Backbone as a ProteinNet text record, in pm:
[ID]
protein_1_A
[PRIMARY]
MVGFGEIGRRCAALFAAFGCDVAYSARTPRRDGTARFLPLRDLLKTAEVLVVAVPLTEETRGLISAAALSTLRSGALVVNVSRGEVVDETALVAALRSGTVAGAALDVFATEPLDQGSELRTLDTVLLSPHIAGGSATARQRIYSMTADNVARVCARDSPRWTV
[TERTIARY]
1299.8	1366.9	1371.8	1332.3	1336.7	1413.8	1531.8	1657.8	1750.3	1881.2	1964.7	2106.2	2068.2	2168	2189	2261.1	2270.1	2148.9	2057.2	1918.9	1880.8	1866.2	1803.1	1926.8	2051.8	2142.6	2122.9	2095.8	2083.6	1951.3	1844.3	1713.8	1733.9	1796.5	1805.7	1898.1	1999.7	2078.8	1974.2	1893.2	1801.3	1713.2	1648.7	1548.6	1627.7	1732.5	1831	1849.1	1883.9	1894.9	1794.1	1682.6	1549.3	1504.5	1591.6	1585.1	1468.7	1477.7	1399.8	1473.8	1394.5	1447.5	1447.8	1534.7	1543.3	1590.3	1531.6	1554	1550.5	1597.3	1592.3	1590.1	1555.9	1568	1617.4	1722.2	1773.2	1849	1860.3	1931.9	2061.1	2145.9	2280	2255.9	2270	2271.5	2412.6	2416.8	2546.9	2578.1	2681.3	2731.6	2696.7	2618.3	2575.4	2508.2	2574.8	2542.7	2396	2342.4	2208.1	2118.2	2098.9	1995.4	2019.1	1911.6	1946.5	1873	1904.5	1885.6	1779.7	1659.5	1534.2	1512	1445.3	1402.6	1289.9	1241.7	1122.2	1009.1	975	850.3	842.5	940.8	962.4	960.4	1017.8	1029.1	900.7	804.3	667	586.7	603.7	529.8	539.6	656.3	687.9	710.7	696.8	752.5	609.9	647.2	527.4	532.8	643.4	675	765.6	699.4	781.7	826.8	953	1017.1	1067.2	1026.9	1070.6	1148.5	1307.1	1398.2	1484.8	1414.8	1489.7	1478.3	1594	1574.4	1448.4	1383.9	1308.6	1359.2	1324.1	1399	1272.3	1305.3	1200.4	1168.4	1290.3	1268.9	1168.9	1201.9	1131.9	1006.1	950	831.3	733.7	635.7	532.9	563.9	674.9	725.8	634	578.6	470.9	371.5	319.1	199.4	74	-40.8	-162.6	-112.4	-43.2	-38.1	77.4	170.6	265.5	197.4	112.8	41.4	-34	-92.6	-197	-106.5	22.3	126.5	149.2	164.9	176.9	91.9	175.7	106	-13	-118.9	-236.8	-165.2	-187	-178.4	-24.1	35.6	142.4	136.3	257.4	269.5	350.1	331.9	403.4	455.9	587.6	676.9	737.1	689.8	760.2	856.7	977	1085.5	1160.6	1127.6	1186.6	1127.6	1053.3	1024.9	838.7	754.5	604	564.1	638	599.7	627.4	720.5	753.1	644.3	533.6	437.7	309.7	232.6	97.1	-2.4	-24.5	-107.3	-234.8	-289.2	-438.3	-440.3	-344.6	-332.3	-322.4	-235.2	-204.2	-375.3	-434.6	-538.2	-649	-658.4	-725.4	-700.9	-572.9	-524.4	-560.7	-536.1	-567.6	-742.5	-773.2	-979.1	-984.1	-929.7	-982	-933	-815.2	-751.8	-655.2	-600.1	-504.1	-366.9	-369.5	-241.6	-316.3	-218.3	-307.9	-268.5	-160.2	-110.5	1.6	-0.6	138.5	177.1	275.6	368.1	435	392.5	462.7	511.7	633.2	691.3	721.6	682.5	692	531.1	544.4	385.9	411.7	318.1	331.8	326	257.7	239.5	261.1	353.4	407.3	392.3	346.3	264.9	143.9	130.4	-0.3	-126.4	-191	-327.8	-399.9	-498.2	-554.7	-666.5	-714.4	-809.9	-799.3	-643	-612.4	-689.6	-722.4	-772.2	-689.6	-569.7	-469.6	-487.1	-532.8	-558.2	-700.6	-786.9	-877.2	-884.6	-786.8	-764	-665.6	-741.9	-706.1	-567.5	-567.1	-454.5	-332.7	-321.3	-209.4	-140	-26.7	76.4	149.9	114	196.8	278.4	397.8	494.9	563.7	602.9	691.5	813.3	859.9	1020.4	1122.7	1135.9	1247.3	1376.1	1394.8	1497	1633.6	1625.3	1742	1753.3	1657	1658.3	1749.9	1803.1	1842.4	1962.5	2047.2	2175.3	2273.8	2267.3	2364.8	2369.1	2256.1	2232.9	2262.7	2258.5	2283.5	2452.8	2517.8	2670.2	2722.6	2648	2708.1	2696.5	2594.7	2594	2704.7	2700	2800.7	2949.5	3007.5	3116.8	3144.4	3043.1	3031	3067.1	2983.8	3013.5	3140.1	3203.1	3333.2	3432.3	3434.1	3499.7	3497.3	3368.7	3343.1	3433.6	3425.3	3492.6	3630.9	3692.7	3842.3	3885.9	3827.3	3856	3833.8	3728	3728.7	3836.4	3883.7	3969.6	4126.5	4126	4246.9	4273.1	4161.5	4160.3	4106.1	4044.7	4000.5	3866.3	3820.8	3679.9	3586.2	3471.6	3392.5	3339.2	3333.4	3258.6	3109.9	3044.8	2902.8	2865.2	2780.6	2727.9	2569	2503.6	2369.7	2323.9
1869	1782.7	1654.6	1562.1	1417.5	1363.3	1326.9	1285.5	1425.6	1400.9	1484.3	1455.4	1395	1382.7	1507.3	1486.6	1619.2	1711.3	1658	1743.8	1790.6	1723.1	1774	1904.5	1887.3	1957.6	2110.3	2093.5	2214	2274.7	2190.3	2257.9	2343.1	2279.8	2328.5	2447.7	2473	2576.2	2700.3	2648.9	2763.6	2811	2731.3	2758.7	2845.7	2817.7	2911.9	3024	3039.2	3164.4	3261.9	3201.6	3300.4	3325.4	3251.3	3287.4	3179.9	3071.4	2953.5	2893.2	2842	2748.3	2614.9	2545.1	2430.5	2300.2	2207.5	2098.2	1978.5	1875.5	1748.1	1597.1	1535.9	1371.2	1285.8	1208.3	1132.9	1007	888.1	762.6	827.3	916.2	947.5	1075.9	1135.6	1289	1327.6	1445.2	1515.9	1663.9	1662.1	1819.8	1917.6	2031.3	2102.2	2245.8	2346.1	2465	2510.7	2461.9	2525.7	2435.5	2326.2	2276.9	2174.3	2156.2	2076.2	1946.4	1837.6	1698.4	1683.7	1603.2	1545.6	1416.2	1349	1212	1264	1150.6	1178.8	1232	1142.6	1180.6	1332.3	1367.9	1516.1	1604	1581.5	1661.1	1686.1	1562	1580.6	1669.8	1668.4	1761.7	1895.9	1935.1	2092.1	2132.1	2058.5	2071.5	2183.9	2299.2	2396.7	2348.7	2309.2	2259.5	2156.7	2008.8	1887	1861.7	1869.4	1821.6	1682.5	1619.5	1441.5	1462.8	1410.6	1386.1	1262.9	1147.6	1020.7	908.8	835.7	731.2	628.9	597.3	464.3	343.5	278	178.6	94.4	-20.6	-96	-16	34.1	103.9	256	306.8	456.4	413.4	294.2	308.7	320.1	416.7	448.7	491.7	572.1	636.7	740.8	820.7	931.5	892.2	800.5	756.7	817.9	767.7	822.7	854.3	767	804.3	937.9	911.1	1065.2	1162.6	1172.5	1298.2	1344.4	1245.2	1297.3	1369.3	1342.6	1386.9	1550.4	1555.5	1703.5	1810.4	1963.5	2037.8	2088.3	2161.6	2220	2290.6	2305.6	2425.2	2378.3	2233.5	2226.1	2182.4	2212	2175.4	2041.6	1978.8	1867.3	1870.6	1852.6	1857.9	1750	1665	1526.5	1540.6	1507.2	1541	1409.2	1310.6	1184.2	1098.6	983.7	890.5	893.4	867.8	865.3	754.1	657.4	564.7	594.6	693.5	735.3	777.6	862	931.9	841.8	801.9	724.2	832.9	834.4	930.1	933.4	769.6	778.7	863.3	832	910.3	1064.6	1106.8	1243.7	1300.2	1221.8	1306.9	1311.8	1225.2	1214.3	1331.4	1360.2	1467	1624.8	1614.4	1743.3	1779.1	1687.7	1678.3	1733.5	1679.9	1708.5	1819.1	1909.9	1991.1	1971.4	1882.3	1832.2	1881.5	1867.2	1920.7	2042.6	2137.4	2254.7	2259.1	2188.7	2205.3	2084.1	2051.4	1978.6	1993.9	1997.4	2015.6	1880.4	1820.9	1686.9	1692.7	1641.2	1595.5	1468.2	1373.4	1251.6	1163.5	1053.5	987	853.1	776.6	631.4	558.5	626.8	555.3	694.8	683.9	779.7	743.4	810	955.9	936.3	1052	1056.9	1028.4	931.9	917.3	1008.1	1046.8	1134.9	1154.5	1012.6	1013	1041.7	1050.9	1070.4	1183.2	1175.9	1260.5	1371.4	1355.8	1477.1	1571.6	1533.1	1649.4	1745.3	1692.3	1750.2	1860.3	1855.7	1930.3	2066.3	2168.7	2325.6	2334.6	2254.7	2298.8	2208.6	2146.7	2078.8	2106.5	2122.8	2175.3	2060.3	2007.7	1903.5	1945.8	1889.3	1927.6	1780	1775.8	1670	1663.2	1541.5	1507.7	1516.9	1663.2	1678.5	1726.5	1739.4	1820.3	1713.1	1608.5	1525.7	1525.9	1599.3	1622.5	1734.6	1827.3	1970.5	1944.1	2026.2	2007.5	1975	2052.1	2049.9	1895	1825.4	1693.6	1596.2	1627.7	1552.4	1548.4	1655.1	1663.4	1610.9	1597.3	1545.5	1388.8	1314.1	1203.2	1155.7	1213.7	1192.9	1198.8	1287.9	1285.6	1184.6	1134.5	1039.5	879.6	878.1	760.1	741.8	862.7	871.4	829.9	860.3	856.6	722.3	630.8	478.3	407.5	430.4	360.5	367	503.9	505.9	418.6	417.3	363.8	198.6	141.3	7.1	-35.3	57.2	15.3	26.2	107.6	104.3	-16.2	-107.4	-208.7	-164.9	-67.2	2.8	-25.1	-21.6	-66.4	74.8	38.6	176.7	257.6	360.3	446.8	440.8	406.2	399.2	302.4	221.9	100.5	91.7	34.2	34.9	-120.1
-5915.8	-6027	-5971.7	-6048.4	-6048	-6115.5	-6087.7	-6150.1	-6169.8	-6142.8	-6156.4	-6228.4	-6344.8	-6464.3	-6545.2	-6677	-6738.2	-6755.7	-6784.6	-6805.7	-6685	-6586.7	-6434.6	-6395.7	-6425.6	-6366.6	-6432.2	-6570.5	-6668.6	-6604.2	-6615.2	-6566	-6412.2	-6343.7	-6215.1	-6222.8	-6292.8	-6323.6	-6381.9	-6472.5	-6528.5	-6422.3	-6376.3	-6246.3	-6139.5	-6103.6	-6024.1	-6064.6	-6178.7	-6251.7	-6270.6	-6206.8	-6222	-6068.2	-5965.3	-5845.1	-5767.4	-5857.2	-5791.6	-5697.6	-5576.6	-5471.1	-5535.7	-5592.8	-5650.6	-5583.4	-5549.9	-5509.1	-5598.4	-5568.1	-5651.5	-5589.9	-5632.2	-5610.1	-5690.4	-5644.2	-5737.6	-5658.2	-5737.5	-5669.3	-5572.7	-5634.4	-5572.2	-5553.2	-5427.4	-5397.4	-5450.2	-5499	-5563.7	-5505.5	-5489.9	-5441.7	-5555.7	-5533.9	-5624	-5561.5	-5597.5	-5559.5	-5597.4	-5703	-5729.1	-5703.4	-5625.3	-5576.5	-5478.8	-5378.9	-5264.4	-5283.6	-5219.1	-5230.9	-5133.7	-5178.7	-5089.9	-5141.1	-5034.1	-5076.1	-5144.9	-5239.8	-5340.9	-5271.5	-5150.3	-5093.9	-5030.7	-4979.8	-4947.1	-5037.9	-5166.6	-5299.2	-5323.8	-5349.2	-5381.3	-5304.9	-5172.5	-5071	-5072.2	-5140.8	-5148.3	-5294.8	-5399.6	-5521	-5583	-5639.8	-5701.7	-5843	-5901.6	-6037.3	-6026.9	-6060.1	-6070.7	-6198.4	-6219.3	-6350.7	-6348.4	-6427.6	-6424.6	-6543.3	-6506.3	-6623.5	-6557.6	-6575.2	-6560.4	-6645.3	-6666.7	-6781.6	-6739.3	-6854	-6802.5	-6783	-6649.7	-6615.6	-6549	-6502.9	-6423.3	-6294.2	-6241	-6115.7	-6118.7	-6250.9	-6275.7	-6343	-6395.3	-6466.9	-6358.1	-6394.1	-6308.1	-6184.2	-6188.3	-6049	-6007.1	-6118.3	-6086.3	-6095.4	-6003.4	-5997.2	-5931.9	-5902.1	-5856.3	-5682.9	-5646.6	-5505.3	-5503.8	-5596.2	-5583	-5638.2	-5702.2	-5792.2	-5654.3	-5594.9	-5474	-5345.5	-5344	-5247.3	-5286.5	-5413.1	-5453.5	-5384.8	-5376.1	-5318.2	-5386.6	-5343.4	-5438.7	-5532	-5650.3	-5757.4	-5833.1	-5805.9	-5872.3	-6008.2	-6079.8	-6213.4	-6251	-6335.3	-6364.1	-6504.5	-6513	-6652	-6674.4	-6775.9	-6798.1	-6928.7	-6906.9	-7019.8	-7026.2	-6957	-6950.7	-7047.2	-7011.1	-7096.3	-7053.7	-7145.6	-7121.4	-6987.7	-6987.9	-6910.6	-6738.6	-6731.1	-6588.1	-6523.5	-6585	-6517.7	-6575.5	-6460.5	-6504.1	-6576.1	-6712.8	-6765.1	-6719.1	-6697.4	-6642.6	-6515.9	-6429.2	-6296	-6287.6	-6414.8	-6439.9	-6477	-6572.2	-6615.9	-6501.1	-6425	-6328.1	-6212.9	-6181.6	-6125.5	-6158.4	-6280.1	-6377.5	-6365.3	-6388.5	-6370.3	-6226.4	-6134.1	-6002.4	-5970.2	-6021.3	-5989.7	-5883.4	-5855.7	-5789.5	-5822.3	-5945.4	-6033.2	-6121.1	-6096.9	-6197.3	-6341.5	-6378	-6521.5	-6544.1	-6672.3	-6722.8	-6850.3	-6858.1	-6998.1	-7030	-7144.4	-7169.9	-7302.3	-7336.6	-7454.9	-7490.4	-7387.2	-7387.3	-7368.3	-7425.8	-7388.2	-7394.6	-7305.3	-7309.3	-7438.7	-7534.9	-7648	-7753.7	-7842.9	-7903.1	-8060.3	-8149.8	-8118.4	-8025.6	-7962.3	-7867.7	-7962.5	-7906.8	-7973.1	-7993.1	-8085.4	-8116.9	-8042.6	-7982.2	-7864.1	-7729.3	-7707.4	-7567.6	-7505.2	-7359.9	-7286.1	-7260.4	-7295.8	-7244.4	-7350.1	-7491.5	-7588.1	-7528.7	-7445.7	-7429.8	-7295.3	-7252.4	-7114.5	-7154.4	-7122.8	-7151.1	-7064.5	-6958.5	-6852.9	-6895.2	-7013	-7068.7	-7181	-7181.7	-7314.1	-7342.9	-7483.9	-7543.4	-7662.4	-7667.3	-7745.4	-7795.2	-7938.3	-7968.2	-7899.3	-7859.5	-7815.2	-7912.1	-7951.3	-8060.5	-8032.4	-7920.7	-7857.2	-7911	-7919.7	-7998.5	-8128.3	-8202.5	-8360.6	-8405.6	-8291.7	-8318.9	-8393.8	-8454.8	-8539.1	-8443	-8326	-8220.1	-8153.7	-8126.9	-8083.8	-8171.9	-8306.4	-8421.4	-8416.9	-8404	-8404	-8318.8	-8162.8	-8070.5	-8089.8	-8146.5	-8150.2	-8263	-8397.2	-8464.2	-8368.9	-8322.6	-8246.5	-8153	-8086.4	-7987.2	-8061	-8188.8	-8260.4	-8317.5	-8367	-8454.4	-8316.6	-8203.3	-8078.9	-8045.4	-8042.4	-8037.1	-8143.8	-8266.4	-8373	-8341.7	-8333.5	-8294.1	-8192.6	-8079.5	-7977.2	-8015.4	-8070.3	-8106.4	-8209.1	-8296.5	-8407.5	-8316.5	-8212.5	-8128.2	-8032.9	-8035.7	-7962	-7796.3	-7788.4	-7680.5	-7652.8	-7524.6	-7536.4	-7567.9	-7631.9	-7673.2	-7522.5	-7508.4	-7416.5	-7397	-7489.8	-7501.1	-7589.3	-7508.1	-7579.8	-7592.9	-7701.2	-7694.6	-7716.4
[MASK]
++++++++++++++++++++++++++++++++++++++++++++++++++++++++++++++++++++++++++++++++++++++++++++++++++++++++++++++++++++++++++++++++++++++++++++++++++++++++++++++++++++

């Protein structure tokens, strides 16, 4: 796991439930019984499945670069559920074509929707999916609850919990 926020921790728990040895890299190591912390360079060397689940920031833009992909063990899979610009798509295509990376599953892209002419669409080793998890009824209900909580806090002259 690259990133160990809520999504990263939930993914780690699911992988661990299937008996996988789960490791993660994040800015801040956390105590967690399902996964062990590794610096990113060590994580990349050992990952069989690299799940990327970090927010897009100046620090994470291009984090999974050509150099990072070349560090992966042979046959590794890359899953990006963060933001498209975190993984260098040109470098990923090259790594897939060379066989350095065995496959990829992506639900985010640097340009959305993914261009019809994208090389990612031409590779049999790539699974493409729309980034729609936030569109579920459960996700919408959570957003409504968070918004109502923020409005109530502001009306009570308290600071909002979440700002955009």
